[in-house]
Tab-separated table of C-alpha atoms and ligand atoms in Angstrom:
chain	number	residue	atom	x	y	z
A	18	MET	CA	-7.915	12.417	24.850
A	19	ALA	CA	-6.887	12.550	28.527
A	20	LEU	CA	-6.615	16.314	28.231
A	21	THR	CA	-10.125	16.640	26.837
A	22	VAL	CA	-11.564	14.566	29.629
A	23	ALA	CA	-9.655	16.581	32.252
A	24	VAL	CA	-10.910	19.855	30.790
A	25	ALA	CA	-14.407	18.461	30.534
A	26	THR	CA	-14.595	17.535	34.195
A	27	TRP	CA	-13.012	20.775	35.345
A	28	LEU	CA	-14.948	23.199	33.107
A	29	PRO	CA	-18.499	23.303	34.456
A	30	GLN	CA	-17.877	23.421	38.236
A	31	PRO	CA	-21.644	23.660	38.776
A	32	HIS	CA	-22.652	25.444	41.929
A	33	ALA	CA	-25.798	24.480	43.778
A	34	THR	CA	-27.362	27.904	43.213
A	35	ILE	CA	-26.584	28.186	39.540
A	36	GLN	CA	-29.721	27.912	37.521
A	37	ASP	CA	-30.395	27.790	33.850
A	38	GLY	CA	-30.082	31.354	32.435
A	39	LEU	CA	-28.447	32.868	35.508
A	40	ILE	CA	-25.604	34.395	33.512
A	41	SER	CA	-28.042	36.212	31.234
A	42	ALA	CA	-30.232	37.418	34.081
A	43	GLN	CA	-27.141	38.741	35.861
A	44	ALA	CA	-25.938	40.486	32.720
A	45	ALA	CA	-29.290	42.294	32.361
A	46	GLU	CA	-29.143	43.350	35.972
A	47	LEU	CA	-25.526	44.532	35.848
A	48	ILE	CA	-25.975	46.635	32.719
A	49	ALA	CA	-29.242	48.130	33.997
A	50	ARG	CA	-27.605	49.033	37.312
A	51	ASP	CA	-24.681	50.662	35.566
A	52	LEU	CA	-26.912	52.644	33.236
A	53	ARG	CA	-28.997	53.793	36.194
A	54	ARG	CA	-25.879	54.974	38.024
A	55	GLU	CA	-24.665	56.878	34.956
A	56	LEU	CA	-28.066	58.561	34.490
A	57	GLU	CA	-28.212	59.504	38.154
A	58	ARG	CA	-24.781	61.113	37.824
A	59	ASP	CA	-25.701	63.058	34.684
A	60	PRO	CA	-29.289	62.752	33.444
A	61	THR	CA	-28.471	64.541	30.163
A	62	GLN	CA	-26.344	61.665	28.878
A	63	SER	CA	-27.660	59.792	25.844
A	64	ILE	CA	-28.378	56.147	26.519
A	65	ALA	CA	-27.380	55.368	22.935
A	66	GLU	CA	-23.901	56.821	23.608
A	67	LEU	CA	-23.638	54.925	26.900
A	68	ALA	CA	-24.692	51.717	25.161
A	69	LYS	CA	-21.592	51.896	22.978
A	70	GLY	CA	-19.494	51.507	26.120
A	71	TYR	CA	-20.749	47.977	26.785
A	72	GLU	CA	-19.858	44.821	25.045
A	73	LEU	CA	-23.396	43.936	23.993
A	74	ASP	CA	-22.724	41.188	21.501
A	75	GLN	CA	-21.550	38.118	23.393
A	76	ALA	CA	-22.465	35.435	20.880
A	77	PRO	CA	-22.905	32.564	21.174
A	78	ILE	CA	-23.658	32.978	24.885
A	79	GLN	CA	-26.022	35.946	24.714
A	80	THR	CA	-26.800	39.285	23.030
A	81	VAL	CA	-27.750	42.391	25.006
A	82	TYR	CA	-30.255	44.878	23.540
A	83	ILE	CA	-31.059	48.264	25.028
A	84	VAL	CA	-34.405	49.322	23.626
A	85	THR	CA	-36.118	52.719	23.580
A	86	PRO	CA	-39.646	53.271	24.974
A	87	ASP	CA	-40.770	52.941	21.314
A	88	GLY	CA	-39.399	49.397	21.208
A	89	LEU	CA	-36.293	50.078	19.008
A	90	ASP	CA	-32.680	49.147	19.649
A	91	VAL	CA	-30.633	52.199	20.650
A	92	LEU	CA	-27.840	51.057	18.356
A	93	GLY	CA	-30.242	50.546	15.456
A	94	ARG	CA	-29.771	46.774	15.312
A	95	SER	CA	-32.669	44.720	14.049
A	96	LEU	CA	-34.326	42.758	16.841
A	97	PRO	CA	-35.051	39.055	16.843
A	98	ASP	CA	-38.821	38.420	16.947
A	99	ALA	CA	-38.870	37.422	20.609
A	100	VAL	CA	-36.897	40.538	21.618
A	101	ALA	CA	-39.084	42.835	19.483
A	102	GLU	CA	-42.211	41.384	21.079
A	103	LEU	CA	-40.833	41.922	24.564
A	104	ALA	CA	-39.575	45.437	23.674
A	105	SER	CA	-43.039	46.587	22.671
A	106	SER	CA	-45.081	44.661	25.220
A	107	PRO	CA	-47.063	46.799	27.640
A	108	GLY	CA	-47.346	45.969	31.340
A	109	ASP	CA	-44.854	44.096	33.507
A	110	PRO	CA	-41.866	43.306	31.314
A	111	GLN	CA	-40.659	40.486	33.640
A	112	GLN	CA	-44.014	38.733	33.224
A	113	ALA	CA	-43.984	39.331	29.450
A	114	ALA	CA	-40.431	37.923	29.196
A	115	ARG	CA	-41.496	34.772	31.036
A	116	ASN	CA	-44.469	34.390	28.714
A	117	ILE	CA	-42.522	34.890	25.497
A	118	SER	CA	-39.358	32.805	26.024
A	119	ARG	CA	-37.202	31.291	28.729
A	120	ARG	CA	-34.251	32.777	26.910
A	121	LEU	CA	-35.293	36.378	27.583
A	122	HIS	CA	-34.161	38.427	30.592
A	123	VAL	CA	-35.162	42.038	31.111
A	124	GLN	CA	-34.502	45.004	33.457
A	125	ASP	CA	-36.200	48.403	33.253
A	126	ASP	CA	-36.135	49.834	36.799
A	127	GLY	CA	-35.187	53.513	36.809
A	128	LEU	CA	-34.370	53.645	33.102
A	129	ALA	CA	-37.065	56.093	32.023
A	130	GLY	CA	-38.926	53.624	29.849
A	131	TYR	CA	-35.763	52.070	28.337
A	132	ARG	CA	-35.332	48.358	28.745
A	133	VAL	CA	-32.214	46.215	28.943
A	134	ILE	CA	-33.068	42.916	27.287
A	135	VAL	CA	-30.677	39.975	27.258
A	136	PHE	CA	-31.420	37.316	24.696
A	137	GLN	CA	-29.720	34.150	25.785
A	138	GLY	CA	-27.896	32.294	23.009
A	139	PHE	CA	-29.040	28.945	21.805
A	140	PHE	CA	-25.735	27.239	22.449
A	141	PRO	CA	-27.138	24.051	23.978
A	142	LEU	CA	-24.188	23.228	26.194
A	143	PHE	CA	-24.440	26.324	28.395
A	144	PRO	CA	-27.753	25.669	30.062
A	145	ALA	CA	-26.947	21.972	30.126
A	146	LEU	CA	-23.652	22.621	31.863
A	147	ALA	CA	-25.273	24.485	34.668
A	148	LYS	CA	-27.441	21.499	35.520
A	149	PRO	CA	-26.151	18.828	37.900
A	150	GLY	CA	-25.707	16.239	35.100
A	151	GLY	CA	-23.756	18.717	32.969
A	152	ARG	CA	-20.343	17.442	33.873
A	153	VAL	CA	-21.208	13.887	32.861
A	154	LEU	CA	-22.777	15.167	29.653
A	155	LEU	CA	-19.726	17.195	28.689
A	156	ALA	CA	-17.398	14.359	29.619
A	157	SER	CA	-19.310	11.963	27.342
A	158	PHE	CA	-19.320	14.606	24.623
A	159	ALA	CA	-15.543	14.927	24.993
A	160	VAL	CA	-15.054	11.167	24.911
A	161	ILE	CA	-17.155	10.817	21.767
A	162	THR	CA	-15.365	13.731	20.062
A	163	SER	CA	-11.961	12.318	20.964
A	164	ALA	CA	-12.938	8.893	19.689
A	165	ALA	CA	-14.137	10.426	16.422
A	166	MET	CA	-10.928	12.414	16.111
A	167	ALA	CA	-8.856	9.346	16.857
A	168	MET	CA	-10.717	7.425	14.166
A	169	LEU	CA	-10.230	10.226	11.651
A	170	LEU	CA	-6.563	10.443	12.531
A	171	ALA	CA	-6.158	6.696	12.231
A	172	ARG	CA	-7.750	6.702	8.791
A	173	PHE	CA	-5.704	9.673	7.708
A	174	ILE	CA	-2.479	7.969	8.706
A	175	ALA	CA	-3.370	4.308	8.518
A	176	ARG	CA	-4.651	4.393	4.948
A	177	PRO	CA	-1.518	5.808	3.299
A	178	VAL	CA	0.635	3.531	5.460
A	179	ARG	CA	-1.401	0.558	4.256
A	180	ARG	CA	-0.898	1.704	0.655
A	181	LEU	CA	2.847	1.915	1.274
A	182	ARG	CA	2.842	-1.583	2.736
A	183	ILE	CA	0.991	-3.019	-0.265
A	184	ALA	CA	3.349	-1.215	-2.631
A	185	GLY	CA	6.322	-2.558	-0.680
A	186	ARG	CA	5.027	-6.073	-1.057
A	187	LYS	CA	4.556	-5.587	-4.802
A	188	VAL	CA	8.102	-4.321	-5.171
A	189	ALA	CA	9.373	-7.299	-3.184
A	190	ALA	CA	7.466	-9.537	-5.598
A	191	GLY	CA	9.310	-7.918	-8.493
A	192	ASP	CA	6.814	-5.335	-9.721
A	193	LEU	CA	8.948	-2.211	-9.959
A	194	SER	CA	6.307	-0.176	-11.761
A	195	VAL	CA	4.387	0.689	-8.581
A	196	ARG	CA	4.412	4.338	-7.456
A	197	VAL	CA	2.745	5.583	-4.261
A	198	VAL	CA	3.046	9.371	-4.581
A	199	PRO	CA	-0.146	9.693	-6.684
A	200	SER	CA	-2.140	7.835	-4.026
A	201	VAL	CA	-1.218	10.207	-1.173
A	202	GLY	CA	-2.712	13.125	-3.061
A	203	GLY	CA	-1.827	16.701	-2.230
A	204	ARG	CA	-0.280	16.028	1.173
A	205	SER	CA	2.948	17.696	2.150
A	206	ASP	CA	3.667	15.992	5.489
A	207	ASP	CA	6.022	13.221	6.564
A	208	ILE	CA	3.833	10.572	4.958
A	209	ALA	CA	4.134	12.396	1.633
A	210	LYS	CA	7.909	12.575	2.071
A	211	LEU	CA	8.009	8.875	2.884
A	212	ALA	CA	5.963	8.132	-0.241
A	213	HIS	CA	8.293	10.283	-2.278
A	214	ASP	CA	11.377	8.491	-0.916
A	215	PHE	CA	9.709	5.153	-1.537
A	216	ASP	CA	9.122	6.026	-5.186
A	217	LEU	CA	12.671	7.308	-5.512
A	218	MET	CA	13.993	4.052	-4.102
A	219	THR	CA	11.814	1.969	-6.440
A	220	GLU	CA	12.932	3.999	-9.450
A	221	ARG	CA	16.549	3.537	-8.418
A	222	ILE	CA	16.189	-0.235	-8.015
A	223	ASP	CA	14.386	-0.366	-11.352
A	224	ALA	CA	17.186	1.579	-13.046
A	225	LEU	CA	19.861	-0.633	-11.438
A	226	LEU	CA	18.123	-3.830	-12.497
A	227	GLN	CA	17.650	-2.543	-15.999
A	228	SER	CA	21.303	-1.620	-16.306
A	229	ARG	CA	22.203	-5.063	-15.007
A	230	HIS	CA	20.015	-6.667	-17.670
A	231	ARG	CA	21.450	-4.404	-20.344
A	232	MET	CA	24.990	-5.251	-19.322
A	233	LEU	CA	24.259	-8.969	-19.277
A	234	ARG	CA	22.717	-8.729	-22.724
A	235	ASP	CA	25.458	-6.528	-24.180
A	236	VAL	CA	28.317	-8.611	-22.795
A	237	SER	CA	26.769	-11.833	-24.094
A	238	HIS	CA	26.145	-10.205	-27.416
A	239	GLU	CA	29.736	-8.978	-27.687
A	240	LEU	CA	31.051	-12.449	-26.858
A	241	ARG	CA	29.127	-14.041	-29.684
A	242	SER	CA	31.267	-12.812	-32.635
A	243	PRO	CA	34.736	-13.668	-31.286
A	244	LEU	CA	33.314	-17.042	-30.322
A	245	ALA	CA	32.070	-17.640	-33.850
A	246	ARG	CA	35.502	-16.611	-35.221
A	247	LEU	CA	37.243	-19.027	-32.837
A	248	GLN	CA	34.988	-21.863	-33.992
A	249	ALA	CA	35.742	-21.029	-37.631
A	250	LEU	CA	39.501	-20.887	-36.967
A	251	LEU	CA	39.364	-24.252	-35.191
A	252	SER	CA	37.694	-25.963	-38.117
A	253	ILE	CA	40.377	-24.587	-40.446
A	254	GLN	CA	43.040	-25.807	-38.020
A	255	ARG	CA	41.416	-29.260	-37.982
A	256	GLN	CA	42.046	-29.698	-41.721
A	257	SER	CA	45.808	-29.795	-41.225
A	258	ALA	CA	45.874	-31.425	-37.794
A	259	ASP	CA	47.444	-34.760	-36.836
A	260	THR	CA	45.683	-37.208	-34.561
A	261	ALA	CA	46.901	-35.787	-31.243
A	262	GLU	CA	46.060	-32.299	-32.324
A	263	THR	CA	42.602	-33.370	-33.555
A	264	ARG	CA	41.868	-34.692	-30.075
A	265	ARG	CA	42.795	-31.346	-28.533
A	266	ILE	CA	40.685	-29.549	-31.133
A	267	ASP	CA	37.723	-31.825	-30.257
A	268	ARG	CA	38.093	-30.816	-26.615
A	269	MET	CA	38.278	-27.157	-27.553
A	270	GLU	CA	35.184	-27.425	-29.663
A	271	VAL	CA	33.267	-29.059	-26.838
A	272	GLU	CA	34.225	-26.162	-24.560
A	273	LEU	CA	33.391	-23.620	-27.215
A	274	GLU	CA	29.989	-25.213	-27.728
A	275	ARG	CA	29.362	-25.041	-23.993
A	276	LEU	CA	30.289	-21.402	-23.987
A	277	ASP	CA	28.087	-20.759	-27.006
A	278	ARG	CA	25.130	-22.490	-25.368
A	279	LEU	CA	25.650	-20.575	-22.149
A	280	ILE	CA	25.801	-17.247	-23.938
A	281	GLY	CA	22.661	-18.173	-25.880
A	282	GLU	CA	20.872	-18.948	-22.647
A	283	ILE	CA	21.958	-15.703	-21.034
A	284	LEU	CA	20.694	-13.810	-24.078
A	285	ASP	CA	17.391	-15.700	-23.949
A	286	TYR	CA	17.087	-14.999	-20.260
A	287	SER	CA	17.760	-11.288	-20.625
A	288	ARG	CA	15.214	-11.138	-23.429
A	289	MET	CA	12.682	-12.839	-21.170
A	290	GLU	CA	13.511	-10.435	-18.344
A	291	ALA	CA	12.760	-7.501	-20.604
A	292	ALA	CA	9.471	-8.975	-21.859
A	293	ASP	CA	6.270	-8.372	-19.957
A	294	GLY	CA	3.997	-10.897	-21.597
A	295	VAL	CA	3.890	-13.795	-24.044
A	296	GLY	CA	2.183	-14.559	-27.317
A	297	ARG	CA	-0.196	-17.430	-26.660
A	298	HIS	CA	-1.590	-20.175	-28.821
A	299	ALA	CA	-3.540	-23.290	-27.967
A	300	THR	CA	-1.026	-26.007	-27.100
A	301	ASP	CA	-1.539	-29.565	-25.933
A	302	LEU	CA	0.750	-29.722	-22.928
A	303	VAL	CA	0.542	-33.528	-22.784
A	304	ASP	CA	1.906	-33.749	-26.348
A	305	LEU	CA	4.599	-31.292	-25.442
A	306	LEU	CA	5.623	-33.300	-22.354
A	307	GLN	CA	5.586	-36.561	-24.326
A	308	THR	CA	7.972	-35.126	-26.936
A	309	ILE	CA	10.398	-33.908	-24.289
A	310	ILE	CA	10.309	-37.252	-22.486
A	311	ASP	CA	10.806	-39.271	-25.683
A	312	ASP	CA	13.910	-37.208	-26.415
A	313	ALA	CA	15.235	-37.533	-22.864
A	314	ALA	CA	14.482	-41.262	-22.563
A	315	LEU	CA	17.384	-42.246	-24.874
A	316	GLU	CA	19.943	-40.279	-22.861
A	317	ALA	CA	18.435	-41.579	-19.639
A	318	GLU	CA	18.739	-45.175	-20.699
A	319	VAL	CA	22.427	-44.757	-21.528
A	320	ALA	CA	22.967	-43.410	-18.002
A	321	ASP	CA	20.985	-46.274	-16.451
A	322	LYS	CA	18.170	-43.945	-15.445
A	323	GLY	CA	14.493	-43.916	-16.364
A	324	ILE	CA	11.844	-41.332	-17.098
A	325	ALA	CA	8.068	-41.706	-17.137
A	326	LEU	CA	5.027	-39.538	-17.749
A	327	ARG	CA	1.753	-39.621	-15.856
A	328	ALA	CA	-0.858	-37.345	-17.408
A	329	PRO	CA	-4.401	-37.237	-18.761
A	330	SER	CA	-4.766	-37.912	-22.473
A	331	SER	CA	-4.662	-34.248	-23.353
A	332	CYS	CA	-4.571	-30.780	-21.820
A	333	VAL	CA	-4.908	-27.842	-24.153
A	334	VAL	CA	-3.877	-24.471	-22.759
A	335	ALA	CA	-3.065	-21.168	-24.446
A	336	VAL	CA	0.677	-20.699	-23.911
A	337	GLU	CA	3.860	-19.747	-25.709
A	338	SER	CA	4.852	-23.358	-26.378
A	339	ASN	CA	8.549	-22.617	-26.995
A	340	LEU	CA	8.914	-21.026	-23.598
A	341	VAL	CA	7.032	-23.785	-21.784
A	342	GLN	CA	9.110	-26.365	-23.591
A	343	ARG	CA	12.350	-24.634	-22.549
A	344	ALA	CA	11.153	-24.518	-18.962
A	345	VAL	CA	10.212	-28.194	-18.796
A	346	GLU	CA	13.368	-29.286	-20.635
A	347	ASN	CA	15.592	-27.426	-18.196
A	348	VAL	CA	13.910	-28.977	-15.179
A	349	VAL	CA	13.839	-32.473	-16.701
A	350	ARG	CA	17.521	-32.193	-17.629
A	351	ASN	CA	18.391	-31.265	-14.053
A	352	ALA	CA	16.306	-34.121	-12.669
A	353	LEU	CA	17.953	-36.683	-14.955
A	354	LYS	CA	21.386	-35.352	-14.087
A	355	HIS	CA	20.810	-35.515	-10.327
A	356	THR	CA	18.647	-38.611	-9.963
A	357	ALA	CA	20.604	-41.632	-8.750
A	358	LYS	CA	21.612	-44.407	-11.131
A	359	GLY	CA	18.943	-47.084	-11.365
A	360	THR	CA	16.148	-44.635	-10.429
A	361	ALA	CA	13.572	-42.881	-12.553
A	362	VAL	CA	12.388	-39.341	-12.991
A	363	ASP	CA	8.609	-38.993	-12.783
A	364	VAL	CA	6.916	-36.291	-14.749
A	365	SER	CA	3.232	-35.732	-14.073
A	366	LEU	CA	0.600	-33.267	-15.177
A	367	LYS	CA	-2.232	-32.363	-12.825
A	368	LEU	CA	-5.256	-30.216	-13.513
A	369	ASP	CA	-7.583	-28.316	-11.280
A	370	ALA	CA	-10.214	-25.678	-11.969
A	371	LYS	CA	-7.731	-22.845	-12.241
A	372	ASN	CA	-4.266	-24.270	-12.829
A	373	VAL	CA	-2.170	-26.823	-14.626
A	374	ARG	CA	0.702	-28.210	-12.589
A	375	ILE	CA	3.647	-29.959	-14.174
A	376	ILE	CA	5.544	-31.858	-11.495
A	377	ILE	CA	9.028	-33.284	-11.993
A	378	ASP	CA	10.244	-35.681	-9.286
A	379	ASP	CA	13.695	-37.228	-9.024
A	380	ARG	CA	15.560	-39.468	-6.588
A	381	GLY	CA	18.733	-37.429	-6.238
A	382	PRO	CA	20.307	-35.591	-3.303
A	383	GLY	CA	17.733	-32.775	-3.275
A	384	VAL	CA	18.641	-29.246	-2.216
A	385	PRO	CA	19.121	-27.900	1.345
A	386	ASP	CA	15.775	-26.427	2.406
A	387	ALA	CA	17.194	-22.939	2.910
A	388	LEU	CA	18.359	-22.825	-0.706
A	389	LEU	CA	15.171	-24.085	-2.353
A	390	ALA	CA	14.150	-20.610	-3.501
A	391	ARG	CA	17.647	-19.533	-4.497
A	392	ILE	CA	18.157	-22.192	-7.158
A	393	PHE	CA	15.783	-20.186	-9.380
A	394	GLU	CA	18.141	-17.199	-9.357
A	395	PRO	CA	20.357	-16.823	-12.415
A	396	PHE	CA	23.885	-18.261	-11.970
A	397	TYR	CA	23.041	-19.735	-8.584
A	398	ARG	CA	24.404	-23.174	-7.935
A	399	VAL	CA	24.314	-25.146	-4.741
A	400	GLU	CA	27.796	-25.293	-3.162
A	401	GLY	CA	29.381	-28.713	-3.274
A	402	ALA	CA	26.845	-29.993	-5.776
A	403	GLN	CA	28.347	-32.368	-8.293
A	404	ALA	CA	30.388	-30.793	-11.069
A	405	THR	CA	28.097	-29.840	-13.891
A	406	ARG	CA	29.936	-30.100	-17.159
A	407	SER	CA	26.884	-30.374	-19.393
A	408	SER	CA	24.812	-27.787	-17.587
A	409	GLY	CA	23.817	-24.317	-18.679
A	410	GLY	CA	25.906	-22.480	-16.127
A	411	GLY	CA	23.276	-22.050	-13.471
A	412	ILE	CA	20.709	-20.314	-15.573
A	413	GLY	CA	18.360	-23.186	-16.529
A	414	LEU	CA	15.999	-22.829	-13.571
A	415	ALA	CA	16.021	-19.033	-13.840
A	416	ILE	CA	14.768	-19.424	-17.404
A	417	ALA	CA	12.123	-21.925	-16.281
A	418	GLU	CA	10.926	-19.625	-13.520
A	419	ARG	CA	10.862	-16.565	-15.749
A	420	SER	CA	8.958	-18.502	-18.393
A	421	MET	CA	6.266	-19.448	-15.868
A	422	ARG	CA	6.072	-15.906	-14.535
A	423	LEU	CA	5.612	-14.499	-18.039
A	424	HIS	CA	2.589	-16.798	-18.320
A	425	GLY	CA	1.198	-15.596	-15.003
A	426	GLY	CA	2.287	-18.822	-13.314
A	427	SER	CA	5.096	-19.793	-10.962
A	428	ALA	CA	7.901	-22.292	-10.324
A	429	SER	CA	8.797	-23.795	-6.973
A	430	ALA	CA	10.918	-26.572	-5.527
A	431	SER	CA	10.612	-28.837	-2.500
A	432	ASN	CA	12.405	-31.844	-1.121
A	433	ARG	CA	10.619	-35.159	-1.455
A	434	GLU	CA	10.027	-37.566	1.339
A	435	GLY	CA	12.551	-40.371	0.942
A	436	GLY	CA	15.006	-38.091	-0.877
A	437	GLY	CA	15.063	-36.261	-4.148
A	438	LEU	CA	13.836	-32.972	-5.480
A	439	ARG	CA	10.355	-32.037	-6.692
A	440	VAL	CA	10.059	-29.075	-9.016
A	441	GLU	CA	6.584	-27.800	-9.726
A	442	LEU	CA	5.738	-25.586	-12.686
A	443	GLN	CA	2.346	-23.999	-12.424
A	444	LEU	CA	0.407	-22.328	-15.228
A	445	PRO	CA	-3.005	-20.685	-15.116
A	446	ARG	CA	-5.525	-22.439	-17.409
B	515	ADP	N1	17.015	-32.019	-9.537
B	515	ADP	C1	17.939	-31.380	-8.787
B	515	ADP	N2	18.491	-31.998	-7.709
B	515	ADP	C2	19.419	-31.354	-6.958
B	515	ADP	N3	19.854	-30.086	-7.196
B	515	ADP	C3	19.338	-29.435	-8.243
B	515	ADP	C4	18.356	-30.042	-9.096
B	515	ADP	N4	18.029	-29.145	-10.049
B	515	ADP	C5	18.773	-28.038	-9.813
B	515	ADP	N5	19.568	-28.214	-8.741
B	515	ADP	C6	20.495	-27.216	-8.180
B	515	ADP	O1	20.107	-25.942	-8.643
B	515	ADP	C7	21.165	-25.279	-9.310
B	515	ADP	C8	20.622	-24.428	-10.418
B	515	ADP	O2	20.082	-25.217	-11.459
B	515	ADP	P1	20.110	-24.674	-12.926
B	515	ADP	O3	19.578	-23.295	-12.912
B	515	ADP	O4	19.447	-25.640	-13.815
B	515	ADP	O5	21.639	-24.549	-13.259
B	515	ADP	P2	22.663	-25.665	-13.711
B	515	ADP	O6	21.880	-26.896	-13.940
B	515	ADP	O7	23.273	-25.098	-14.924
B	515	ADP	O8	23.630	-25.768	-12.584
B	515	ADP	C9	22.028	-26.403	-9.765
B	515	ADP	O9	23.362	-25.969	-9.913
B	515	ADP	C10	21.890	-27.407	-8.664
B	515	ADP	O10	22.778	-27.059	-7.607
B	516	MG	MG1	20.221	-26.998	-15.215
């Protein structure tokens, strides 16, 4: 940009005597003088041969024609109308040139009826440059061109960069199917390389995640059969056990059941991770919540805790009811576990135009703010949180979150004023 402006202001250097068309008039005069000198030196020379020695075509500035007394170009070129008219006009050629066009300049002195005609090009900047305002004009032209170039450049670079940014955000949000190479088209520059590397990276992350899911699924699967055999062996052992041994076997069975439940949950989770949608059927979410709460109320009472539902009389939404039930159960179980003795867990259902929100509030210790998002990761447990014997091994909230995401919804957690955790499950209506 700066360069263009510098060149623009330097280029014209208009001189006070320079007039529109001076270059062309001078060219006519110079060539005519030279021809005259050559003819004086040797009058037998052919003007056509001499003409070949000049550079006559100087487009776009001007074109020089040397025409015969019959009005034809000595080199046999076809003449533009204005030149042809001047070539064949009788009388004073200077006067005729002025009458026909300002772009014509002619010399015929001492050329034996031949005429040197310069037809000034139509390149609009040249005459304009010679005028006093020319420098300003060219400078503005340069500024406008640079601005246009800058805009083009910005679009050419900014657009693919924006696409990369959007793709990056999608990947961060868990969509590993995005690819940017197709959107940068046939480029072969650094942007294209960046897009290529981006896609490579996304593919790699995708492959890593998939192998992680596969491993999780395979390991859990492999653990199932020995676990089943252990349970069978224990029940055989129980038949011949004395009282002390029966108590140990009871303990073992409790642990085995925990293990079995955990493995089941991991398998469910890995299945949900692999799925990309859900089968939906009309489900009354209020009924579903009521059933869960009725089941939980008994356990809650034993632990000196309460649970209550606040919801409209019904709310029918197309969902995979099993998955929604699992999600709500996991969150409600957590809330009942963590809420303080003598307090209640509040479950409420709220509707707006687009979403259904199921909110589960407790009066427990809550979760440090920085960890609120992490509790939805599989196997994540808050350090120092109370020992969780009856829990699902840190995978309950991951299942809840995945269930919501499969429905196009989301799960989030926040700390309540006055203590306690609020978990919000959101589903599109
Ligand atoms: N209502 C709650 N109050 C406090 N902490 C909670 C609550 N719900 C979940 N958490 C924290 O989030 C972690 C993950 O929960 P979850 O995935 O259900 O696993 P689990 O219950 O098996 O530990 C828990 O270990 C606990 O630290
Ligand atoms: Mg849990």
